Short mmCIF file of C-alpha atoms in Angstrom, two decimals:
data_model
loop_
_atom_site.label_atom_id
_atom_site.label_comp_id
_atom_site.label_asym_id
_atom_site.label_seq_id
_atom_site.Cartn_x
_atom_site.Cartn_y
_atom_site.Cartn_z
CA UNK I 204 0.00 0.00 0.00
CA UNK I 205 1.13 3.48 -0.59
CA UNK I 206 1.28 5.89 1.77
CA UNK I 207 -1.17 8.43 1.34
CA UNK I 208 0.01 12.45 1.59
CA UNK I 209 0.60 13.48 4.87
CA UNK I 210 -2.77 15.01 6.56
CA UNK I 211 -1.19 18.46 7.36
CA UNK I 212 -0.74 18.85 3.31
CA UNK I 213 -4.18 18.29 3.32
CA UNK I 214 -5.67 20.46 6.03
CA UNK I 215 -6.39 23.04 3.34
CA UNK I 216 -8.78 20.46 1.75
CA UNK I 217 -10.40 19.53 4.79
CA UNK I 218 -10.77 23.01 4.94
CA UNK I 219 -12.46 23.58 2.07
CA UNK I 220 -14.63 20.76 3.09
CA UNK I 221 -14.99 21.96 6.18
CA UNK I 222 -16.77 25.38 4.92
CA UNK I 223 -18.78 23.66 2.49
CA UNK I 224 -20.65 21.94 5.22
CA UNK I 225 -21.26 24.55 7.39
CA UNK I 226 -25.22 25.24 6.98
CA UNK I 227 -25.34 21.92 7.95
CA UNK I 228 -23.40 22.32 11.05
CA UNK I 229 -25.25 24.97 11.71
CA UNK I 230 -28.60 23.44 11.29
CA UNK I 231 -27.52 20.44 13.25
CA UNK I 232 -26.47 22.47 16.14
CA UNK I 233 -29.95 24.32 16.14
CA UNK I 234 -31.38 21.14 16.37
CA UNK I 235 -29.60 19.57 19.34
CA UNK I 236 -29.65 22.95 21.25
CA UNK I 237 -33.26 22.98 20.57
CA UNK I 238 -34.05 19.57 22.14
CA UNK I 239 -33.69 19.95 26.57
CA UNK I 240 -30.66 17.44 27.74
CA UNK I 241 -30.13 17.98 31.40
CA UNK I 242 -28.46 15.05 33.03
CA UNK I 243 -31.46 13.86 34.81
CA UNK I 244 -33.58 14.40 31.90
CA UNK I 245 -33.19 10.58 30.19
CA UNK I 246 -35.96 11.54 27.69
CA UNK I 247 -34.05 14.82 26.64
CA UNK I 248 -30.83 13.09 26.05
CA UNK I 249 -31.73 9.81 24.04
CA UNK I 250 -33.87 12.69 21.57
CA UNK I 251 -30.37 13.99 21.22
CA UNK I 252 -28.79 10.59 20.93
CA UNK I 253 -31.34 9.59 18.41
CA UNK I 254 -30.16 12.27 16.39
CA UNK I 255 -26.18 11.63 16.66
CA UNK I 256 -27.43 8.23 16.07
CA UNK I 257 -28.47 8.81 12.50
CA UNK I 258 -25.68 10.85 11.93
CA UNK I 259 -22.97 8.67 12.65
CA UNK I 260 -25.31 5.42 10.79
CA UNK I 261 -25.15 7.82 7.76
CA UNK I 262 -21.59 7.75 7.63
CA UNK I 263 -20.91 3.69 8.47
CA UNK I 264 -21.01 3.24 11.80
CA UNK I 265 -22.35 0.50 13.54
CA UNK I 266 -24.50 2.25 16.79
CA UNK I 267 -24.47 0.71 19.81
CA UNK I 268 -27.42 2.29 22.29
CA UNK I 269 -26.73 1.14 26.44
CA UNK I 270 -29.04 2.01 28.93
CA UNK I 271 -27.22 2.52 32.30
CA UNK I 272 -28.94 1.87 35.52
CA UNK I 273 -30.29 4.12 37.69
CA UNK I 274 -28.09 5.87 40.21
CA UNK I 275 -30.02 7.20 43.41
CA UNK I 276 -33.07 8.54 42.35
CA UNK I 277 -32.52 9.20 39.12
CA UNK I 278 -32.20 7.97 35.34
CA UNK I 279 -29.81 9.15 32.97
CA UNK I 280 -29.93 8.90 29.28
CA UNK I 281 -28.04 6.04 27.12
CA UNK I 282 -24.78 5.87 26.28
CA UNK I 283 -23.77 5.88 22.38
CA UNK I 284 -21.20 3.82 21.45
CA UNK I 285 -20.43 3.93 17.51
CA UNK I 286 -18.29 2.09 15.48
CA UNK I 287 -16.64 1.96 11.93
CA UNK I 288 -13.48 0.05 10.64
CA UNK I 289 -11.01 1.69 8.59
CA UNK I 290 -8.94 0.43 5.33
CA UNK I 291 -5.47 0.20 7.42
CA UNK I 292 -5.08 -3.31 9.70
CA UNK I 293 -3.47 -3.05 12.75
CA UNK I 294 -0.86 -4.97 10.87
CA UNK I 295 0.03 -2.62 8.25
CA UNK I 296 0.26 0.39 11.35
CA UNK I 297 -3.69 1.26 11.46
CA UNK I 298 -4.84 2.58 14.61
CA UNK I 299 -7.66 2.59 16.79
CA UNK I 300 -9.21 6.31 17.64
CA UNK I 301 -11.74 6.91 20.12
CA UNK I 302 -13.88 10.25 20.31
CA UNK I 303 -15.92 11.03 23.18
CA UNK I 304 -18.16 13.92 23.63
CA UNK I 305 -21.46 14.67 25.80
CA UNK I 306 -24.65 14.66 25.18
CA UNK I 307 -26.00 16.47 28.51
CA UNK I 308 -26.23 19.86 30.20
CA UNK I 309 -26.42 21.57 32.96
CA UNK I 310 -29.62 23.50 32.42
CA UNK I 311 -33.79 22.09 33.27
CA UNK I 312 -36.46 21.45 31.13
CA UNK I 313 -38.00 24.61 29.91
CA UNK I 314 -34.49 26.17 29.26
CA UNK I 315 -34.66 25.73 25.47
CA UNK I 316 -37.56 27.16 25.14
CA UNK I 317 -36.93 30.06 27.24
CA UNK I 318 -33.92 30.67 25.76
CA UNK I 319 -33.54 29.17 22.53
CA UNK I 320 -30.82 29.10 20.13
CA UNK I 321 -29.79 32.06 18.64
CA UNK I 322 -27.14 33.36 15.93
CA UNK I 323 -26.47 36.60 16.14
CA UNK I 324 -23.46 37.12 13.24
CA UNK I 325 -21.03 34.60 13.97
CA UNK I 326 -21.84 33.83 17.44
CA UNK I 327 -24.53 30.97 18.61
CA UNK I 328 -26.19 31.27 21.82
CA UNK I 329 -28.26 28.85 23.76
CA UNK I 330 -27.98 26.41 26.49
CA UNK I 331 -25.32 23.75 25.93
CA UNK I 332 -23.98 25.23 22.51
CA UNK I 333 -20.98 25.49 23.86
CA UNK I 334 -20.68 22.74 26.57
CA UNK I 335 -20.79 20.08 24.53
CA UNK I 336 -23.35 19.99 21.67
CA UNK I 337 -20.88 22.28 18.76
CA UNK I 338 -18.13 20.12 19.95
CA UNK I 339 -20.05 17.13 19.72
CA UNK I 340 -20.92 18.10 16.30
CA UNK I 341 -17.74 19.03 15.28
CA UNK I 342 -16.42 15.38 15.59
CA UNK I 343 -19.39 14.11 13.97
CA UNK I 344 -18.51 17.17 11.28
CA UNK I 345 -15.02 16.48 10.88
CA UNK I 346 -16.08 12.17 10.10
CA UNK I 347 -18.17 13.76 7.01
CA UNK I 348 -15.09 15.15 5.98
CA UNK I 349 -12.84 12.51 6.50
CA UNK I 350 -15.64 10.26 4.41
CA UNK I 351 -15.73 13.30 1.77
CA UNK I 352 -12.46 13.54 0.70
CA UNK I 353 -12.46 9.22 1.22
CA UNK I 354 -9.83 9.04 3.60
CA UNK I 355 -10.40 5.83 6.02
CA UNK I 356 -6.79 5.04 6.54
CA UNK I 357 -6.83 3.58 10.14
CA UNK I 358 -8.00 0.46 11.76
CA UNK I 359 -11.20 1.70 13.46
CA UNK I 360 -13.09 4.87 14.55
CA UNK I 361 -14.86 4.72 17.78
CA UNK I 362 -17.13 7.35 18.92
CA UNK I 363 -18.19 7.78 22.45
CA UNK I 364 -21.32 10.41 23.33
CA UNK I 365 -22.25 10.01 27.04
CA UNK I 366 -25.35 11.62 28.86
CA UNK I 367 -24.01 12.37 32.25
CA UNK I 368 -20.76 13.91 31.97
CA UNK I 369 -22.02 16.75 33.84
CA UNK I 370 -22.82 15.25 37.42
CA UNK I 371 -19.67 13.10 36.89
CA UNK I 372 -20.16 10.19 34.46
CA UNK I 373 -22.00 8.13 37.60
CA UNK I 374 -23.65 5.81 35.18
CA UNK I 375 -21.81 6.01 32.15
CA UNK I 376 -18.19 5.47 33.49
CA UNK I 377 -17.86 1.59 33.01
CA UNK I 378 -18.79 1.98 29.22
CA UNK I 379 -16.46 4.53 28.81
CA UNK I 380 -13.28 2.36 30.42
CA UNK I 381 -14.56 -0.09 28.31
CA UNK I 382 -14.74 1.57 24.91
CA UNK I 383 -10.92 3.18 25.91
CA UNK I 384 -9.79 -1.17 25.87
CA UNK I 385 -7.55 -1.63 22.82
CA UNK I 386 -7.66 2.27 21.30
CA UNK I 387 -4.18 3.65 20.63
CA UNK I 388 -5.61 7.43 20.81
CA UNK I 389 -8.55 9.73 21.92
CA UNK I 390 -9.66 12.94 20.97
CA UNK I 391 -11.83 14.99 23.54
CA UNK I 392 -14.63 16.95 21.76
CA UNK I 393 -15.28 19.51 24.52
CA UNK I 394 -14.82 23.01 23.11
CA UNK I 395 -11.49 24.92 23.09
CA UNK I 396 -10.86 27.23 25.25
CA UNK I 397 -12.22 30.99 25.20
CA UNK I 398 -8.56 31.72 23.72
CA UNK I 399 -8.48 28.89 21.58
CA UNK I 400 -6.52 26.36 23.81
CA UNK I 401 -6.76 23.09 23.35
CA UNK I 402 -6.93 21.12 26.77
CA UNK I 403 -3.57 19.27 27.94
CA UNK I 404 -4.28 18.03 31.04
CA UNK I 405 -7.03 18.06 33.25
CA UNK I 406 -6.66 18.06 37.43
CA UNK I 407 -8.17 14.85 38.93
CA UNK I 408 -10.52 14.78 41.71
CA UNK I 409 -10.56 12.74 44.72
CA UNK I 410 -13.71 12.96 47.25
CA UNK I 411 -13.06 12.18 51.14
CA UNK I 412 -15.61 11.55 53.54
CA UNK I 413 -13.89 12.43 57.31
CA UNK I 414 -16.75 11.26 60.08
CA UNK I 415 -15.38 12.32 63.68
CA UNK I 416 -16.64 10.30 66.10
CA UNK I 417 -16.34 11.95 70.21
CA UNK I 418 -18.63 11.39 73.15
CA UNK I 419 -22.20 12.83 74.84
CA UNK I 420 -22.41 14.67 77.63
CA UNK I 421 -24.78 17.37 79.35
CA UNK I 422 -22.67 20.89 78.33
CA UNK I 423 -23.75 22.66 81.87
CA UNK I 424 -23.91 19.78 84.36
CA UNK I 425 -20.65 17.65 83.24
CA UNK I 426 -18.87 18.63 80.28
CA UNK I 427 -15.65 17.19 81.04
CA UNK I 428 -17.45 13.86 80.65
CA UNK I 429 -17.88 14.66 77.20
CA UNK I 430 -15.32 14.27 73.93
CA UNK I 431 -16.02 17.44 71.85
CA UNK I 432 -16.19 15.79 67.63
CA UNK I 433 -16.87 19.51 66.68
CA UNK I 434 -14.17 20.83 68.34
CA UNK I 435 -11.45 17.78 66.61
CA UNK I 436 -13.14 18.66 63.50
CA UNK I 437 -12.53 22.37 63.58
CA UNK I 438 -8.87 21.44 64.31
CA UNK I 439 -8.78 18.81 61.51
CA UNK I 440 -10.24 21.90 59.18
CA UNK I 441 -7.23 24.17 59.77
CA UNK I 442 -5.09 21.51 59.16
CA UNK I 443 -6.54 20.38 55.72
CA UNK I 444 -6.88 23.66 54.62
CA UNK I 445 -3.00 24.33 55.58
CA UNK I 446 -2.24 21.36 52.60
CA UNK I 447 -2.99 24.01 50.05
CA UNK I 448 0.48 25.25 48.72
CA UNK I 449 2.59 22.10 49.68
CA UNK I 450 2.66 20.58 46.30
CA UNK I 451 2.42 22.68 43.21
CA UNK I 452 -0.89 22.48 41.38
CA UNK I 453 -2.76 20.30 44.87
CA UNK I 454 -5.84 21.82 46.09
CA UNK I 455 -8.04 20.62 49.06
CA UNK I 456 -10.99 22.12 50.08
CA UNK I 457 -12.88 21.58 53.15
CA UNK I 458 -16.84 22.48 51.49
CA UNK I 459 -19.50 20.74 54.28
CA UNK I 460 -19.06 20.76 58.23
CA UNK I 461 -21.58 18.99 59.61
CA UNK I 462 -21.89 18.42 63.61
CA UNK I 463 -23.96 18.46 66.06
CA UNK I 464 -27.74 18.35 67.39
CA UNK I 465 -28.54 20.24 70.20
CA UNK I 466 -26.68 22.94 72.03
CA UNK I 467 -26.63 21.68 75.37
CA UNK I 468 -25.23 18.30 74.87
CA UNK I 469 -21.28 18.18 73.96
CA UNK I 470 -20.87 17.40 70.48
CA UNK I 471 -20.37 13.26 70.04
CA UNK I 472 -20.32 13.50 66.18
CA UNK I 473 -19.27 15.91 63.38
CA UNK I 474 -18.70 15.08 59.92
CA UNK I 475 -16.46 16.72 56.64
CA UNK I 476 -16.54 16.63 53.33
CA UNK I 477 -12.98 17.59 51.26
CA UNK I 478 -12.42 17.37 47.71
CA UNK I 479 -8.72 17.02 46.62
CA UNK I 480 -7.68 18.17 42.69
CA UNK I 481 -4.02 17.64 41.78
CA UNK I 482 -2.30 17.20 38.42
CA UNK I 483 -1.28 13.88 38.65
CA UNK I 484 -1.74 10.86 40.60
CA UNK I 485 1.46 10.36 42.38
CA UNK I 486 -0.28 13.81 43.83
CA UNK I 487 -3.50 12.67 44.49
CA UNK I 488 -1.85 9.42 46.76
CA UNK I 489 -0.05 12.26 48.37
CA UNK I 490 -2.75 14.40 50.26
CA UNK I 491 -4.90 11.21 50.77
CA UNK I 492 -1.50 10.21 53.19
CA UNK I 493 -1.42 13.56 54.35
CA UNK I 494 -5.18 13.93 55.31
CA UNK I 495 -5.06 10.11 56.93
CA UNK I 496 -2.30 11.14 58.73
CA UNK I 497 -4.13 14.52 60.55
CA UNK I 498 -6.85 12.23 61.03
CA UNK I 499 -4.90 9.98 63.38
CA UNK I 500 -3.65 13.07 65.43
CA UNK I 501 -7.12 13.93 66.98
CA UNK I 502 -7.22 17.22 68.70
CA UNK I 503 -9.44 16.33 71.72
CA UNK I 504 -8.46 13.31 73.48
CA UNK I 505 -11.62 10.54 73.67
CA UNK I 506 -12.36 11.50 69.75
CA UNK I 507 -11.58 9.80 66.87
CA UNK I 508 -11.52 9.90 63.30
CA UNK I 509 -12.35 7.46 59.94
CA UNK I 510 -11.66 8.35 56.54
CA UNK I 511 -13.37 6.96 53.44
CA UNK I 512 -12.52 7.49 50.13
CA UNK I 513 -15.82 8.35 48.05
CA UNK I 514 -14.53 8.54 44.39
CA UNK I 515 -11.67 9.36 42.55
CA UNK I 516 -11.75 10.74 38.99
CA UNK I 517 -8.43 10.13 37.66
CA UNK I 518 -6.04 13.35 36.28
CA UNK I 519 -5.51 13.40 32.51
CA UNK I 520 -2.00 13.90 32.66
CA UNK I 521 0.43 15.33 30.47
CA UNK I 522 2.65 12.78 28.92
CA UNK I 523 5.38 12.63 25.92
CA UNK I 524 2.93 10.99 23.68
CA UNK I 525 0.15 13.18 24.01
CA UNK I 526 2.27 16.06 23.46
CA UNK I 527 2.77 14.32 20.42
CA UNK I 528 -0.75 14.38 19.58
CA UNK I 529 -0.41 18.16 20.46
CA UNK I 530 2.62 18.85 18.22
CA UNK I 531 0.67 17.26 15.37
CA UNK I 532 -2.25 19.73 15.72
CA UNK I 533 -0.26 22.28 15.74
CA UNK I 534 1.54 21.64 12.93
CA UNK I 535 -1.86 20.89 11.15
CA UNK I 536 -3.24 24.04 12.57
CA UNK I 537 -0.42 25.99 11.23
CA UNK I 538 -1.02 25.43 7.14
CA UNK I 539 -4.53 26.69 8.13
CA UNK I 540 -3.08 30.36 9.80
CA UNK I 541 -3.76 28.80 13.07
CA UNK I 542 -1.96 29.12 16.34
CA UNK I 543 -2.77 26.75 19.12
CA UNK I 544 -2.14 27.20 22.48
CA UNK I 545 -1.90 24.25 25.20
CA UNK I 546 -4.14 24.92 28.87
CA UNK I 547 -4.09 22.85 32.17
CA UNK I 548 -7.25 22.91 33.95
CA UNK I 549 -8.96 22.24 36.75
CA UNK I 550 -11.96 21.14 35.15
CA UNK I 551 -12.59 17.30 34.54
CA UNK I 552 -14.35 15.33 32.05
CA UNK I 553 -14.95 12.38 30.36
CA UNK I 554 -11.23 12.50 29.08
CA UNK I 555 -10.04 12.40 32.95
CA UNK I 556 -11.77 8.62 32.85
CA UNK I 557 -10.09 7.55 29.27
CA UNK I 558 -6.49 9.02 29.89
CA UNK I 559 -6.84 7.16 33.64
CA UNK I 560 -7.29 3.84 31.52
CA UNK I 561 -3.30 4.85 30.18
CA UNK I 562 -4.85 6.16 26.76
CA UNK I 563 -2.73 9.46 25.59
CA UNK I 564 -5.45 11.85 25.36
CA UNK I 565 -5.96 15.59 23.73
CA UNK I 566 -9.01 17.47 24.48
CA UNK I 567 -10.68 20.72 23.70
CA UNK I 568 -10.84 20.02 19.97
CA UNK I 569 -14.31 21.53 19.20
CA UNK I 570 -14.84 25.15 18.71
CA UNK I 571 -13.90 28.19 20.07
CA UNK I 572 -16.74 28.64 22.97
CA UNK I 573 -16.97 30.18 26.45
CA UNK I 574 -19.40 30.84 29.62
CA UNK I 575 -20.51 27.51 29.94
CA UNK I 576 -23.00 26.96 32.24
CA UNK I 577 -24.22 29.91 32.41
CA UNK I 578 -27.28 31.96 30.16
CA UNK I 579 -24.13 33.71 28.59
CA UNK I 580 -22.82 30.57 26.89
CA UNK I 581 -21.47 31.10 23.54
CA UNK I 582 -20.33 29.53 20.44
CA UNK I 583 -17.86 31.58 17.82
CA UNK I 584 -19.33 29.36 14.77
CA UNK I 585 -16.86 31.14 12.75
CA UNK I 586 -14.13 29.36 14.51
CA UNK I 587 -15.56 25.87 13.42
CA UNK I 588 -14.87 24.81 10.45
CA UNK I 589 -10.59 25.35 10.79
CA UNK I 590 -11.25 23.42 14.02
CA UNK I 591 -13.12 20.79 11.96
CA UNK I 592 -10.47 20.60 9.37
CA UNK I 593 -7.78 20.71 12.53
CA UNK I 594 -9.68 17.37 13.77
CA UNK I 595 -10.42 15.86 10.58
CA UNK I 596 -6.39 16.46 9.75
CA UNK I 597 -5.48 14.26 13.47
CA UNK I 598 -7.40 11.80 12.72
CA UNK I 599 -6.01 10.78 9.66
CA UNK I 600 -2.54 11.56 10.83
CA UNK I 601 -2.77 9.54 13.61
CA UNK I 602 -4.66 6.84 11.88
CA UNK I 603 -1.73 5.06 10.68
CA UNK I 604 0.99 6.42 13.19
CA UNK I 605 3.24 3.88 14.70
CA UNK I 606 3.25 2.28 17.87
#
């Protein structure tokens, strides 16, 4: 087989492509903004994944649909899970490519019809333009051009579309571990940056539950019969606060206190809740020491203190081969009159969960977008079809890259 011309000589096609199928785009995002997707809003979500559905069936993919079960109280939508094979067999170098975007917000019912989808010049409005459905559409944008200019020349395409990214990936988190087995490469499809970043590396997030167990006692008759949990947990707050600044990049943040039921009787239980974000997760193992070892230094004698571990959401780190990934859109970006900057973020996502299943991972490929979450959110539409051809051109470059 010969080898085909290297994508960033033809980034100025997929460009061309790109632009040609922007009323589409456009008319596909309309649609998905127009159609309510809140994470607990099941029936919102699957309309949306109905609709990436048929895209990604019009292009070749085989669609699989799985229903998650409940968590708590609640239902979330399904999880998409398409597939297409390439012309390139592992053999010959072809590679495996996964691309995952969302399918939910952050916003209720009602909230597309109160504030619907606008385009006012070259910026879209409306609630989850931004955060995730023009990314989402930009991968499913940037497979139409691959398929348009008949490039397939990698083993397979996977494309992952989840409908709970927003409260965490609860449900969908074993399919997505599951569609990262085997895949070589991922793509995130959350939008770039306000500046145009893409995404690096994302912080992970480790949840601790600290319950402080003390003892009753009346507060005005004897007190000093009495173990104080409120008082070891207002010591224990100080300390796990003082973490912040040790390592470069670690934050820990006390955010419930909870203690306590009447004023007169000496406090005999208080409970915290800390969340932990670090880069990495040499990091991460670090303040989870740090916080077991202030919890076995109780401040008032008679207390005592246990330390779960609720969840941990891994960091996407920054590694040699996804800077890689980052040096070839970049150089793609380039023969287009792009620049691309790099960002580290606090923020996780469904990336955090593929790069933690050792999968080198670049996100923030979808356009340039900002004040998610908010009614301000915004799309720059203008800024989609060089990202498009930017994607497209990865794809195929890393399609048939060696191992």
């Amino acid at each position: 087989m010969s080898a085909p011309p290297r994508p960033r000589q033809l980034t100025a096609r997929f460009l061309h492509l790109a632009r040609r199928l922007q009323p589409r785009y456009l008319a596909d995002l309309e649609a998905l903004v127009s159609v309510d997707s809140g994470s607990h809003d099941a029936e919102g979500v699957n309309e949306v994944a109905d609709r990436v559905q048929a895209h990604l069936r019009g292009l070749g993919f085989t669609v699989q649909r799985v229903t998650p079960p409940a968590t708590g109280r609640h239902r979330t939508g399904d999880v998409l899970v398409a597939r297409r094979k390439g012309a390139l067999t592992a053999a010959e170098g072809g590679r495996r490519i996964l691309l995952a975007g969302h399918m939910d917000t952050v916003f209720d019912r009602g909230t597309a019809a109160a504030r619907p989808f606008t385009l006012r010049g070259t910026v879209a409005t409306g609630p989850g333009v931004s955060d995730d459905k023009g990314g989402l559409l930009a991968g499913v944008s940037a497979l139409r051009v691959l398929d348009a200019h008949g490039h397939h020349a990698y083993d397979e395409l996977v494309f992952l579309a989840t409908p709970d990214e927003e409260i965490g990936s609860p449900a969908s988190r074993a399919v997505t571990e599951r569609a990262a087995e085997g895949v070589h490469f991922a793509l995130g499809l959350e939008c770039a940056r306000e500046n145009g970043d893409l995404v690096i590396a994302r912080k992970g997030v480790a949840d601790f539950r600290l319950t402080v167990t003390g003892r009753a006692a009346h507060a005005g008759i004897e007190p000093e019969r009495g173990a104080n949990a409120a008082l070891t947990a207002a010591h224990l707050i100080v300390d796990l606060q003082a973490l912040n600044g040790r390592w470069d990049g670690v934050t820990v943040n006390v955010g419930t206190v909870r203690g306590g039921s009447r004023t007169n009787i000496v406090c005999p239980e208080a409970e915290l809740r800390v969340e932990v974000r670090a880069a990495t997760t040499v990091d991460v193992h670090r303040v989870a020491r740090a916080i077991r070892e202030a919890a076995d230094r109780p401040a008032v004698p008679g207390t005592a203190v246990a330390v779960a571990q609720l969840d941990l959401c891994p960091p996407m780190e920054e590694t040699a081969a996804s800077h890689r990934m980052l040096d070839l859109a970049r150089g793609a970006a380039r023969s287009v009159g792009l620049d691309l900057g790099a960002a580290r973020t606090g923020g996780v996502g469904d990336a955090n969960l593929i790069a933690g299943t050792g999968v080198p991972t670049l996100d923030g490929l979808g356009p340039v977008g900002g004040a998610d979450h908010t009614p301000q959110e915004w799309l720059d539409v203008s800024t989609a079809p060089e990202r498009i051809a930017v994607l497209a051109a990865l794809i195929a470059e890393l399609g048939g890259a060696p191992a």
